[in-house]
Short mmCIF file of C-alpha atoms in Angstrom, two decimals:
data_model
loop_
_atom_site.label_atom_id
_atom_site.label_comp_id
_atom_site.label_asym_id
_atom_site.label_seq_id
_atom_site.Cartn_x
_atom_site.Cartn_y
_atom_site.Cartn_z
CA MET E 802 20.89 2.60 -8.52
CA ARG E 803 18.08 4.92 -9.51
CA LEU E 804 17.07 7.22 -6.67
CA GLY E 805 14.16 9.62 -6.37
CA VAL E 806 14.41 12.73 -4.19
CA LEU E 807 11.13 14.31 -3.15
CA ASP E 808 11.91 17.84 -1.98
CA VAL E 809 8.97 19.62 -0.34
CA GLY E 810 10.43 23.10 -0.20
CA SER E 811 8.97 26.45 0.73
CA ASN E 812 8.74 27.50 -2.92
CA THR E 813 8.77 24.34 -5.01
CA VAL E 814 7.81 20.71 -4.57
CA HIS E 815 10.35 18.90 -6.73
CA PHE E 816 10.70 15.19 -7.45
CA LEU E 817 14.10 14.54 -9.01
CA VAL E 818 15.10 11.15 -10.42
CA VAL E 819 18.85 10.52 -10.48
CA ASP E 820 21.14 7.68 -11.48
CA ALA E 821 23.74 7.31 -8.76
CA HIS E 822 26.30 5.02 -7.24
CA PRO E 823 29.02 5.50 -4.59
CA GLY E 824 32.07 7.36 -5.83
CA ALA E 825 30.34 9.07 -8.75
CA ALA E 826 28.40 12.28 -9.24
CA PRO E 827 24.62 11.75 -9.32
CA VAL E 828 23.26 12.23 -12.84
CA PRO E 829 19.76 13.76 -13.18
CA ALA E 830 17.45 11.56 -15.24
CA TYR E 831 14.00 13.14 -14.86
CA SER E 832 12.44 16.15 -13.13
CA HIS E 833 8.83 16.60 -11.98
CA LYS E 834 7.94 19.77 -10.08
CA ILE E 835 5.41 22.47 -9.31
CA GLU E 836 5.81 25.93 -7.78
CA LEU E 837 3.46 25.51 -4.83
CA ARG E 838 4.99 28.31 -2.69
CA LEU E 839 3.90 26.85 0.64
CA ALA E 840 5.64 29.70 2.50
CA GLU E 841 3.02 32.05 1.03
CA LEU E 842 0.02 29.75 1.58
CA LEU E 843 -0.28 30.34 5.30
CA ASP E 844 -3.41 31.57 7.04
CA ALA E 845 -3.54 34.13 9.84
CA ASP E 846 -2.59 31.44 12.38
CA GLY E 847 0.50 30.33 10.47
CA ALA E 848 -1.08 27.12 9.17
CA ILE E 849 -0.84 25.85 5.60
CA SER E 850 -4.23 26.38 3.96
CA ASP E 851 -6.54 23.49 3.07
CA ASP E 852 -5.96 24.20 -0.60
CA GLY E 853 -2.19 24.14 -0.09
CA VAL E 854 -2.36 20.80 1.73
CA ARG E 855 -4.55 19.31 -1.00
CA GLN E 856 -2.12 20.43 -3.70
CA LEU E 857 0.78 19.00 -1.72
CA VAL E 858 -0.93 15.62 -1.33
CA ASP E 859 -1.72 15.54 -5.05
CA MET E 860 1.89 16.36 -5.93
CA VAL E 861 3.30 13.68 -3.62
CA ALA E 862 0.91 11.11 -5.10
CA SER E 863 1.86 12.06 -8.67
CA SER E 864 5.54 11.88 -7.73
CA MET E 865 5.10 8.31 -6.56
CA ARG E 866 3.50 7.44 -9.90
CA VAL E 867 6.50 8.97 -11.65
CA ALA E 868 8.83 6.96 -9.41
CA GLU E 869 7.11 3.75 -10.48
CA ASP E 870 7.13 4.70 -14.15
CA LYS E 871 10.82 5.62 -14.11
CA GLY E 872 12.00 2.53 -12.26
CA VAL E 873 13.07 4.29 -9.07
CA GLU E 874 14.42 1.83 -6.48
CA GLU E 875 14.37 4.13 -3.45
CA VAL E 876 12.71 7.46 -2.68
CA LEU E 877 14.20 10.01 -0.28
CA PRO E 878 11.28 12.23 0.80
CA PHE E 879 11.93 15.34 2.87
CA ALA E 880 10.40 18.68 3.80
CA THR E 881 12.01 21.95 4.86
CA SER E 882 11.01 25.12 6.69
CA ALA E 883 7.48 25.66 5.32
CA VAL E 884 6.23 22.37 6.78
CA ARG E 885 8.65 22.45 9.72
CA GLU E 886 7.34 25.77 10.99
CA ALA E 887 3.69 25.60 9.93
CA ALA E 888 1.22 25.62 12.82
CA ASN E 889 -0.42 22.49 11.38
CA GLY E 890 2.82 20.83 10.27
CA GLU E 891 2.14 17.57 12.13
CA GLU E 892 -1.35 17.31 10.68
CA VAL E 893 0.02 17.92 7.19
CA LEU E 894 2.58 15.13 7.59
CA LYS E 895 -0.07 12.72 8.86
CA ARG E 896 -2.40 13.50 5.97
CA VAL E 897 0.38 13.00 3.41
CA GLN E 898 1.23 9.66 4.99
CA ARG E 899 -2.40 8.57 5.21
CA GLU E 900 -3.25 9.43 1.61
CA THR E 901 0.03 8.59 -0.15
CA GLU E 902 1.88 6.24 2.26
CA VAL E 903 4.88 8.57 2.04
CA ASP E 904 6.62 9.52 5.29
CA LEU E 905 8.10 12.96 4.79
CA ARG E 906 11.24 13.51 6.84
CA VAL E 907 11.29 17.05 8.20
CA LEU E 908 14.81 18.46 8.13
CA SER E 909 15.91 20.90 10.79
CA GLY E 910 17.45 24.18 9.70
CA GLY E 911 20.83 22.88 10.83
CA ASP E 912 20.35 19.74 8.73
CA GLU E 913 19.57 21.89 5.70
CA ALA E 914 22.72 23.94 6.20
CA ARG E 915 24.96 20.88 6.74
CA LEU E 916 23.64 18.91 3.77
CA THR E 917 23.87 21.91 1.45
CA PHE E 918 27.40 22.54 2.68
CA LEU E 919 28.30 18.90 1.90
CA ALA E 920 27.04 19.36 -1.66
CA ALA E 921 29.10 22.53 -2.14
CA ARG E 922 32.20 20.88 -0.67
CA ARG E 923 31.92 17.92 -3.04
CA TRP E 924 31.36 20.24 -6.00
CA TYR E 925 34.40 22.45 -5.34
CA GLY E 926 36.65 19.91 -3.60
CA TRP E 927 39.28 20.27 -0.91
CA SER E 928 41.26 22.83 -2.91
CA ALA E 929 38.53 25.37 -2.12
CA GLY E 930 39.87 25.59 1.44
CA ARG E 931 37.59 27.15 4.03
CA LEU E 932 34.11 27.46 2.53
CA LEU E 933 31.44 29.96 3.49
CA LEU E 934 28.05 28.86 2.18
CA LEU E 935 24.95 31.05 1.79
CA ASP E 936 21.64 29.52 0.70
CA ILE E 937 18.43 31.55 0.36
CA GLY E 938 15.31 29.40 0.19
CA GLY E 939 11.65 30.28 0.25
CA GLY E 940 11.39 30.00 4.03
CA SER E 941 14.89 30.34 5.44
CA LEU E 942 18.48 31.46 4.97
CA GLU E 943 21.17 28.88 5.67
CA ILE E 944 24.73 29.89 6.56
CA ALA E 945 27.53 27.35 6.99
CA CYS E 946 31.30 27.61 7.22
CA GLY E 947 34.16 25.18 7.62
CA LEU E 948 37.22 23.36 6.30
CA ASP E 949 35.80 19.82 6.19
CA GLU E 950 32.72 18.08 4.79
CA GLN E 951 30.91 18.88 8.03
CA PRO E 952 30.82 22.64 8.66
CA ASP E 953 32.18 24.07 11.90
CA SER E 954 29.19 26.42 12.01
CA ALA E 955 25.72 25.82 10.58
CA VAL E 956 22.93 28.37 11.11
CA SER E 957 19.39 28.71 9.79
CA LEU E 958 17.50 32.00 9.95
CA PRO E 959 13.81 32.68 9.09
CA LEU E 960 14.82 34.91 6.17
CA GLY E 961 13.48 33.04 3.15
CA ALA E 962 12.45 35.11 0.15
CA GLY E 963 8.88 33.80 0.07
CA ARG E 964 8.31 34.21 3.79
CA LEU E 965 9.64 37.78 3.81
CA THR E 966 7.66 38.80 0.74
CA ALA E 967 4.41 37.54 2.21
CA GLY E 968 5.03 39.14 5.60
CA TRP E 969 6.74 42.41 4.75
CA LEU E 970 6.15 43.48 1.12
CA PRO E 971 2.42 43.54 0.31
CA GLY E 972 2.60 46.26 -2.35
CA ASP E 973 3.33 45.82 -6.05
CA PRO E 974 5.63 47.64 -6.44
CA PRO E 975 6.40 47.63 -2.71
CA ASP E 976 6.17 50.75 -0.61
CA PRO E 977 9.68 52.25 -0.07
CA ASP E 978 9.05 52.40 3.69
CA ASP E 979 8.25 48.68 3.72
CA VAL E 980 11.47 47.97 1.83
CA ARG E 981 13.51 49.97 4.36
CA ARG E 982 11.85 48.20 7.30
CA LEU E 983 12.55 44.81 5.76
CA ARG E 984 16.16 45.79 5.05
CA ARG E 985 16.68 46.71 8.71
CA HIS E 986 15.04 43.47 9.88
CA VAL E 987 17.14 41.30 7.56
CA ARG E 988 20.41 42.91 8.57
CA ALA E 989 19.64 42.75 12.29
CA GLN E 990 18.95 39.01 12.00
CA ILE E 991 22.09 38.26 9.98
CA ALA E 992 24.29 40.42 12.22
CA ARG E 993 23.63 38.05 15.13
CA THR E 994 25.51 35.28 13.29
CA VAL E 995 28.54 37.26 12.11
CA ALA E 996 30.68 36.76 15.23
CA GLU E 997 30.12 32.98 15.24
CA VAL E 998 31.22 32.66 11.62
CA SER E 999 34.02 35.24 11.75
CA ARG E 1000 35.78 33.50 14.64
CA LEU E 1001 36.45 30.56 12.29
CA GLY E 1002 38.68 32.73 10.11
CA ALA E 1003 38.31 34.32 6.70
CA PRO E 1004 36.86 31.99 4.06
CA ASP E 1005 38.97 31.01 1.07
CA ARG E 1006 35.88 30.69 -1.09
CA VAL E 1007 32.30 31.95 -0.71
CA VAL E 1008 29.51 30.13 -2.51
CA GLY E 1009 25.84 30.82 -2.99
CA THR E 1010 23.27 28.15 -3.74
CA SER E 1011 19.55 28.24 -4.51
CA LYS E 1012 17.36 29.71 -7.21
CA THR E 1013 17.52 33.18 -5.69
CA PHE E 1014 21.29 33.45 -6.03
CA LYS E 1015 21.16 31.94 -9.54
CA GLN E 1016 18.60 34.51 -10.65
CA LEU E 1017 20.48 37.43 -9.10
CA ALA E 1018 23.68 36.29 -10.81
CA ARG E 1019 21.83 35.96 -14.12
CA ILE E 1020 20.37 39.47 -14.08
CA THR E 1021 23.82 40.87 -13.25
CA GLY E 1022 25.36 39.17 -16.27
CA ALA E 1023 26.11 35.51 -15.47
CA ALA E 1024 25.67 32.77 -18.07
CA ARG E 1025 22.29 31.09 -18.55
CA GLU E 1026 21.53 27.80 -16.80
CA ALA E 1027 20.90 26.32 -20.24
CA ASP E 1028 24.60 26.81 -21.02
CA GLY E 1029 25.42 23.99 -18.59
CA PRO E 1030 26.52 23.59 -14.95
CA TYR E 1031 30.28 23.80 -15.53
CA LEU E 1032 30.50 27.40 -16.66
CA PRO E 1033 31.71 29.57 -13.75
CA ARG E 1034 29.09 31.99 -12.52
CA THR E 1035 29.64 34.72 -9.96
CA LEU E 1036 27.66 37.41 -8.18
CA THR E 1037 29.48 40.57 -7.09
CA ARG E 1038 28.20 42.79 -4.35
CA SER E 1039 28.79 45.92 -6.44
CA ALA E 1040 26.62 44.58 -9.30
CA LEU E 1041 23.91 43.50 -6.87
CA ALA E 1042 23.95 46.88 -5.10
CA ALA E 1043 23.49 48.62 -8.44
CA TRP E 1044 20.39 46.53 -9.13
CA MET E 1045 18.73 47.01 -5.73
CA PRO E 1046 16.96 50.34 -6.46
CA ARG E 1047 15.78 49.03 -9.84
CA LEU E 1048 14.31 45.85 -8.34
CA ALA E 1049 12.59 47.86 -5.60
CA ALA E 1050 10.90 50.11 -8.17
CA MET E 1051 9.69 47.27 -10.42
CA THR E 1052 6.36 45.51 -10.37
CA THR E 1053 6.19 41.72 -10.30
CA GLU E 1054 5.29 41.74 -13.99
CA GLN E 1055 8.35 43.82 -14.83
CA ARG E 1056 10.70 41.58 -12.81
CA ALA E 1057 9.34 38.53 -14.62
CA LEU E 1058 10.72 39.99 -17.87
CA LEU E 1059 14.28 40.00 -16.54
CA PRO E 1060 16.66 37.33 -17.89
CA GLY E 1061 16.48 34.09 -15.93
CA VAL E 1062 13.60 35.19 -13.66
CA SER E 1063 10.54 32.96 -13.69
CA ALA E 1064 7.05 34.39 -13.30
CA GLY E 1065 6.52 32.33 -10.16
CA ARG E 1066 9.63 33.72 -8.46
CA ALA E 1067 9.45 37.32 -9.67
CA ARG E 1068 7.44 38.65 -6.73
CA GLN E 1069 9.95 37.44 -4.13
CA LEU E 1070 13.11 38.45 -6.00
CA LEU E 1071 13.45 41.77 -4.16
CA ALA E 1072 13.26 40.14 -0.72
CA GLY E 1073 15.84 37.59 -1.82
CA ALA E 1074 18.08 40.38 -3.08
CA LEU E 1075 17.82 42.21 0.25
CA VAL E 1076 18.94 39.03 2.05
CA ALA E 1077 21.79 38.41 -0.40
CA ASP E 1078 22.96 42.03 -0.19
CA GLY E 1079 22.78 42.04 3.60
CA ALA E 1080 24.66 38.76 3.97
CA MET E 1081 27.40 39.74 1.50
CA ASP E 1082 27.82 43.13 3.17
CA LEU E 1083 27.88 41.92 6.78
CA PHE E 1084 30.23 39.02 6.04
CA GLY E 1085 32.52 41.24 3.96
CA VAL E 1086 31.96 39.31 0.73
CA GLU E 1087 32.75 41.19 -2.48
CA SER E 1088 32.11 38.23 -4.80
CA LEU E 1089 30.68 34.73 -4.49
CA ASP E 1090 30.51 31.71 -6.78
CA ILE E 1091 27.20 30.14 -7.75
CA CYS E 1092 27.19 26.44 -6.89
CA PRO E 1093 24.95 24.22 -9.08
CA TRP E 1094 24.51 21.68 -6.28
CA ALA E 1095 22.47 22.33 -3.14
CA LEU E 1096 20.27 20.53 -0.62
CA ARG E 1097 18.89 17.79 -2.88
CA GLU E 1098 22.36 16.80 -4.02
CA GLY E 1099 23.61 16.87 -0.43
CA LEU E 1100 20.90 14.44 0.60
CA ILE E 1101 21.75 12.12 -2.32
CA LEU E 1102 25.46 12.23 -1.51
CA ARG E 1103 24.81 11.44 2.16
CA ARG E 1104 22.68 8.45 1.14
CA LEU E 1105 25.38 7.21 -1.25
CA ASP E 1106 27.97 7.51 1.51
CA GLN E 1107 25.91 5.03 3.52
CA MET E 1108 25.93 2.42 0.75
CA PRO E 1109 28.62 -0.25 0.57
CA GLY E 1110 31.17 0.45 -2.15
CA GLU E 1111 32.08 -1.97 -4.90
CA HIS E 1112 35.16 -4.14 -4.27
#
């Protein structure tokens, strides 16, 4: 069947059309997205601005037109931390439903971690052994670890790259004191989760998902996304550590010139790097693999698991 996944994330609102059936990998057929950066469109009270809500409604409506044009049989609409934690989140959901007839399902942080973990497990298979998953979004950091398709530990922390940039790094380039304060904050938050994950045993494989990890891997020498999803891509802590002072000294415009870094994501790349560096350091990770699949694929796979198989 042809499925549509409407992902209202903290950075991007993405409508992905895939051809899928039970027992097979979902195949992307069409992509429609905008970089709305909801995590950065919050007012002083923590509410999504009127302009942000209007843009979201327009994007959802246009996604439904795409769904009709592309012959989508079922749409899976969901929202993550930006809507989940916004002061006016309920009002935003009601307005989207009223104006587009789309009921956005708000995922909890734990749901995000578990579904992303499922996607990574299916991508790497059982031979990967115990997986440790790290996912840096615009609004939150997800950490999950386990041997099965359901992780034994799934944690979500408010350490998304967009959220941290908006709240901690106002300068361009950022003030070194602000960078140090953010580094301390990030590491203190992550350190609270280390014991829970470490008690499960050392991971056999560590994977990173999300645009942030892909961009950090790219600037440290990994293959381009255009070269296809099956090329192995890794991020080492030593290479990331070498880049940290350079990223901190760059302006947004300078970061946007780096390989694989989009103009819309350039401003938040440093905050994402601080989270990646802190997580890899505190969990004792010297190298991680970049997983092409993440939350959207996890949601599709879970839906396919619920469908009757062919006999």
